[in-house]
Coordinates of C-alpha atoms and ligand atoms in Angstrom, one line a residue:
M1 CA 76.5 106.4 71.8
T2 CA 75.7 104.9 75.2
V3 CA 78.4 103.9 77.5
K4 CA 78.5 102.5 81.0
L5 CA 80.9 102.1 83.9
G6 CA 83.1 99.0 83.6
P7 CA 84.9 97.1 86.3
N8 CA 86.5 99.4 88.8
R9 CA 88.3 99.3 92.2
Y10 CA 90.3 101.8 94.2
G11 CA 92.6 101.8 97.1
K12 CA 96.0 102.7 98.5
A13 CA 99.0 101.0 96.8
G14 CA 102.4 100.7 98.3
V15 CA 101.8 101.3 102.0
R16 CA 105.3 100.6 103.2
L17 CA 104.8 99.4 106.8
V18 CA 107.6 98.5 109.2
R19 CA 106.5 97.0 112.5
V20 CA 108.9 96.6 115.4
V21 CA 108.2 94.3 118.3
R22 CA 110.4 94.9 121.3
E23 CA 111.0 91.9 123.6
G24 CA 113.2 93.5 126.1
T25 CA 116.5 94.1 124.3
V26 CA 115.6 91.6 121.5
H27 CA 113.7 93.3 118.7
H28 CA 111.7 91.7 115.9
L29 CA 111.0 93.3 112.5
K30 CA 108.3 93.0 109.8
D31 CA 108.8 95.0 106.6
L32 CA 105.8 95.0 104.3
N33 CA 104.4 96.7 101.3
V34 CA 100.6 96.6 101.6
S35 CA 98.1 97.5 98.8
T36 CA 94.3 97.7 99.3
A37 CA 91.6 97.9 96.7
L38 CA 87.9 98.2 97.3
S39 CA 84.9 97.8 95.0
G40 CA 81.2 97.9 95.3
D41 CA 78.5 100.6 94.9
M42 CA 80.7 103.1 93.1
E43 CA 78.4 104.2 90.3
A44 CA 77.6 107.6 91.7
V45 CA 81.2 108.3 92.5
H46 CA 82.2 107.9 88.8
L47 CA 79.1 109.2 87.2
T48 CA 78.0 112.1 89.3
G49 CA 80.9 112.9 91.6
D50 CA 78.9 112.0 94.7
N51 CA 81.6 110.7 97.0
A52 CA 79.4 109.4 99.8
A53 CA 80.4 105.8 99.2
V54 CA 84.1 106.5 99.0
L55 CA 86.2 105.5 102.0
P56 CA 89.3 107.7 101.2
T57 CA 92.4 105.8 100.2
D58 CA 94.0 107.9 103.0
S59 CA 91.8 106.2 105.5
Q60 CA 92.7 102.8 104.1
K61 CA 96.3 103.6 104.6
N62 CA 95.6 104.7 108.2
T63 CA 93.8 101.4 108.8
V64 CA 96.8 99.5 107.8
H65 CA 98.9 101.4 110.3
A66 CA 96.4 101.2 113.1
F67 CA 95.8 97.5 112.6
A68 CA 99.6 96.9 112.7
R69 CA 99.6 98.6 116.1
K70 CA 96.4 97.0 117.5
H71 CA 96.7 93.5 116.2
G72 CA 100.4 93.1 115.3
V73 CA 101.6 91.6 112.1
G74 CA 101.9 87.9 112.0
E75 CA 101.9 85.9 108.7
I76 CA 101.1 88.2 105.9
E77 CA 98.0 86.1 104.8
E78 CA 96.5 86.6 108.3
F79 CA 97.1 90.4 108.3
A80 CA 95.6 90.6 104.8
L81 CA 92.5 88.6 105.8
L82 CA 92.0 90.9 108.8
L83 CA 92.1 94.0 106.7
A84 CA 89.9 92.6 103.9
R85 CA 87.2 91.5 106.3
H86 CA 87.3 94.8 108.1
F87 CA 86.8 96.9 104.9
V88 CA 83.9 94.7 103.8
D89 CA 82.2 94.4 107.2
T90 CA 82.4 98.1 108.0
G91 CA 82.0 99.8 104.6
Q92 CA 78.3 99.8 103.6
A93 CA 79.1 100.4 99.9
V94 CA 82.1 98.1 99.9
H95 CA 81.2 94.7 98.4
H96 CA 84.6 93.4 97.8
A97 CA 88.1 94.0 99.2
R98 CA 91.4 92.9 97.7
V99 CA 94.6 93.1 99.9
E100 CA 98.0 92.4 98.4
I101 CA 101.1 92.2 100.6
E102 CA 104.8 91.8 99.8
E103 CA 107.1 91.0 102.7
Y104 CA 110.8 91.9 102.6
A105 CA 113.1 89.6 104.6
W106 CA 115.6 90.9 107.1
R107 CA 118.2 88.5 108.6
R108 CA 119.1 89.0 112.2
E109 CA 122.6 90.4 112.8
G110 CA 122.2 91.2 116.5
P111 CA 119.5 91.8 119.1
H112 CA 118.4 95.0 117.3
S113 CA 120.4 94.8 114.1
F114 CA 119.3 93.3 110.8
V115 CA 120.7 92.8 107.3
R116 CA 118.2 93.1 104.4
D117 CA 118.1 89.8 102.6
G118 CA 118.6 90.6 98.9
G119 CA 116.8 87.4 98.0
E120 CA 113.2 86.6 97.3
V121 CA 110.1 88.5 98.3
R122 CA 107.2 86.7 99.9
T123 CA 103.8 87.7 98.6
C124 CA 100.0 87.2 99.1
V125 CA 96.8 88.3 97.6
V126 CA 93.6 88.0 99.6
H127 CA 90.0 88.6 98.3
H128 CA 87.0 88.8 100.5
D129 CA 83.4 89.7 99.5
R130 CA 80.2 90.5 101.3
D131 CA 78.8 87.0 100.5
G132 CA 81.6 85.6 102.7
R133 CA 83.6 84.3 99.8
T134 CA 87.3 84.4 100.6
T135 CA 90.4 83.4 98.5
V136 CA 94.0 83.3 99.5
V137 CA 96.9 83.1 97.1
S138 CA 100.4 83.0 98.5
G139 CA 103.7 83.1 96.7
L140 CA 107.1 84.6 96.2
K141 CA 109.0 86.6 93.5
D142 CA 112.6 87.2 92.6
L143 CA 113.8 83.8 93.7
V144 CA 116.9 83.6 91.5
L145 CA 118.0 80.0 90.7
L146 CA 120.8 78.6 88.5
N147 CA 122.0 75.1 87.5
T148 CA 125.4 74.9 85.9
T149 CA 124.5 71.7 84.1
G150 CA 121.6 69.3 83.8
S151 CA 119.9 71.4 81.2
E152 CA 119.5 70.6 77.5
F153 CA 117.5 72.3 74.7
H154 CA 117.1 70.6 71.3
G155 CA 114.5 69.1 69.1
Y156 CA 112.6 72.4 68.8
A157 CA 110.7 73.6 65.7
V158 CA 112.9 75.2 63.1
D159 CA 111.9 77.8 60.4
E160 CA 113.8 80.2 58.1
Y161 CA 114.6 82.5 61.0
T162 CA 116.0 79.9 63.4
T163 CA 119.7 80.4 64.2
L164 CA 119.7 78.9 67.7
R165 CA 122.1 75.9 68.0
P166 CA 120.8 72.8 69.9
T167 CA 122.6 72.1 73.2
T168 CA 122.9 69.1 75.5
D169 CA 124.6 71.1 78.2
R170 CA 123.8 74.7 79.1
I171 CA 123.4 76.9 82.2
L172 CA 119.8 77.2 83.2
A173 CA 119.0 80.3 85.2
T174 CA 115.8 82.1 86.2
A175 CA 114.1 84.4 88.6
V176 CA 111.0 82.6 89.8
T177 CA 107.7 84.3 90.4
A178 CA 105.4 81.7 91.9
R179 CA 101.9 82.0 93.3
W180 CA 99.9 79.2 94.8
R181 CA 96.2 79.1 95.6
H182 CA 94.9 77.7 98.9
R183 CA 91.9 75.4 98.9
G184 CA 90.4 77.3 101.7
E185 CA 91.8 80.2 103.8
G186 CA 94.7 78.1 104.8
G187 CA 95.9 77.1 108.3
D188 CA 99.5 77.3 109.2
H189 CA 100.6 79.9 106.6
A190 CA 104.3 79.9 107.8
A191 CA 104.7 76.2 107.4
S192 CA 102.8 76.1 104.1
Y193 CA 105.1 78.8 102.7
E194 CA 108.3 77.0 103.8
R195 CA 107.0 73.7 102.3
A196 CA 106.0 75.2 99.0
R197 CA 109.3 77.1 98.7
R198 CA 111.4 74.0 99.4
C199 CA 109.4 72.1 96.8
L200 CA 110.3 74.8 94.2
L201 CA 114.0 74.6 95.0
E202 CA 114.2 70.8 95.1
A203 CA 112.3 70.4 91.8
F204 CA 114.5 73.0 90.1
A205 CA 117.7 71.5 91.3
G206 CA 116.5 67.9 90.9
T207 CA 115.0 68.0 87.4
H208 CA 117.2 67.1 84.4
S209 CA 115.8 69.8 82.2
L210 CA 114.9 69.4 78.5
S211 CA 113.3 72.9 78.5
L212 CA 112.5 75.6 81.1
Q213 CA 108.8 74.7 80.4
Q214 CA 109.4 71.1 81.6
T215 CA 111.2 72.4 84.7
L216 CA 108.3 74.8 85.4
Y217 CA 105.8 72.0 85.2
A218 CA 108.0 69.8 87.5
M219 CA 108.2 72.6 90.1
G220 CA 104.4 73.2 90.1
E221 CA 103.7 69.5 90.2
R222 CA 106.1 69.1 93.2
V223 CA 104.3 71.8 95.1
L224 CA 100.9 70.2 94.6
T225 CA 102.1 66.7 95.4
S226 CA 103.6 67.8 98.7
C227 CA 101.1 70.5 99.9
P228 CA 97.6 69.1 100.2
E229 CA 96.3 72.5 101.3
L230 CA 97.1 74.0 97.9
C231 CA 95.1 73.4 94.7
E232 CA 96.8 75.5 91.9
V233 CA 100.2 76.9 91.2
R234 CA 101.1 79.6 88.6
L235 CA 104.7 80.3 87.7
A236 CA 106.5 82.9 85.6
M237 CA 110.1 82.2 84.9
P238 CA 112.4 84.3 82.7
N239 CA 115.0 82.4 80.9
K240 CA 118.2 84.2 82.0
H241 CA 120.3 83.3 79.1
H242 CA 124.0 82.5 79.6
F243 CA 125.9 82.5 76.3
L244 CA 129.1 80.7 75.9
V245 CA 131.8 83.2 74.8
D246 CA 133.8 82.5 71.6
L247 CA 137.4 82.7 72.8
S248 CA 138.9 81.2 69.6
P249 CA 140.1 84.7 68.4
F250 CA 142.5 84.5 71.4
G251 CA 143.6 80.9 70.7
L252 CA 141.6 79.7 73.7
D253 CA 139.1 76.9 73.9
N254 CA 135.9 77.3 76.0
D255 CA 134.6 74.0 77.3
N256 CA 131.5 75.4 79.1
E257 CA 133.6 77.6 81.3
V258 CA 133.2 81.3 80.3
Y259 CA 129.7 82.7 79.7
H260 CA 128.1 86.1 78.9
A261 CA 125.2 86.6 81.2
A262 CA 122.7 88.6 79.1
D263 CA 120.0 90.5 80.8
R264 CA 117.8 91.2 77.7
P265 CA 116.0 90.1 75.7
Y266 CA 115.0 87.1 77.8
G267 CA 112.6 84.2 77.2
L268 CA 109.6 84.4 79.4
I269 CA 108.0 81.0 80.3
E270 CA 104.7 81.1 82.1
G271 CA 102.4 78.3 83.1
G272 CA 100.1 76.9 85.7
V273 CA 99.6 73.5 87.3
L274 CA 96.3 72.6 89.0
R275 CA 94.6 69.6 90.6
E276 CA 91.9 68.1 88.5
D277 CA 89.5 68.6 91.3
A278 CA 90.6 72.2 92.1
P279 CA 87.6 74.2 93.2
D280 CA 86.6 77.1 90.9
A281 CA 89.2 80.0 91.3
G282 CA 86.5 82.7 91.3
F283 CA 88.3 86.0 91.8
A284 CA 91.4 84.6 93.4
W285 CA 93.8 85.6 90.5
E286 CA 92.3 89.0 89.8
Ligands
URC301 O1 114.0 76.2 77.8 C1 113.9 76.8 76.7 N1 112.6 77.0 76.3 C2 112.3 77.7 75.1 O2 111.2 77.8 74.7 C3 113.4 78.4 74.5 N2 113.5 79.1 73.4 C4 114.8 79.5 73.3 O3 115.3 80.2 72.4 N3 115.6 78.9 74.2 C5 114.7 78.2 75.0 N4 114.9 77.4 76.1

């Protein structure tokens, strides 16, 4: 039997970086989770144990820390681009770098005091290779949304196992994971993020929903309609079911007032929306 090395990459995952900028008595905080992954000429490493091509994952972690000190941390996309370019430009055997960053939000509570925002996490994944190809995907996760009405679900396929009752008025709730691909490397990443996020919220709140699938499409469509710098959106939205509780054993009616919020199982609705002329995604989603 002959076998060969398949796709591979290696790096440091979960580098939890906190960067403080002190402007006199007013301090600023960035709280990130950075993961690096390099690939390239790594045959010998896997096949013979020759580690000459391996920049240790420990060095990759150190680079994240040193770059935070030397260059500061601005928008996560820019920090990821800086790191990805560095690894490809300086590592002979490195043909490709992938840098993923999550940013945890802190709300200011005073000049040097912050409250961790329990809400969504901002994300990005940057790829850069030695041919100069670069892709940037931005996004968010754990954006929890709920509509108390304006959601129906009926007209679905029925078979011998179907027990679900059709409804014309239900709670629609989800925790959005959304990622959007930039046409190029992107310009003003802060403004772009705020615009895309606002589109997701407005489309969720403003769509009279006949299914979570329809809402998902409306959200992706709104982002692409309002953000010319983006060409593709991918969404994953769990259906956080809210079941109306039967209160008749207690002689009580329940006109859409008391629900059981179930956490599992949950429906998982996933889909993408892209411009017809979207450039080839290449390795952007890997
Ligand atoms: O919006 C929905 N989409 C589904 O596909 C589905 N399936 C289900 O049981 N409830 C729902 N709701």
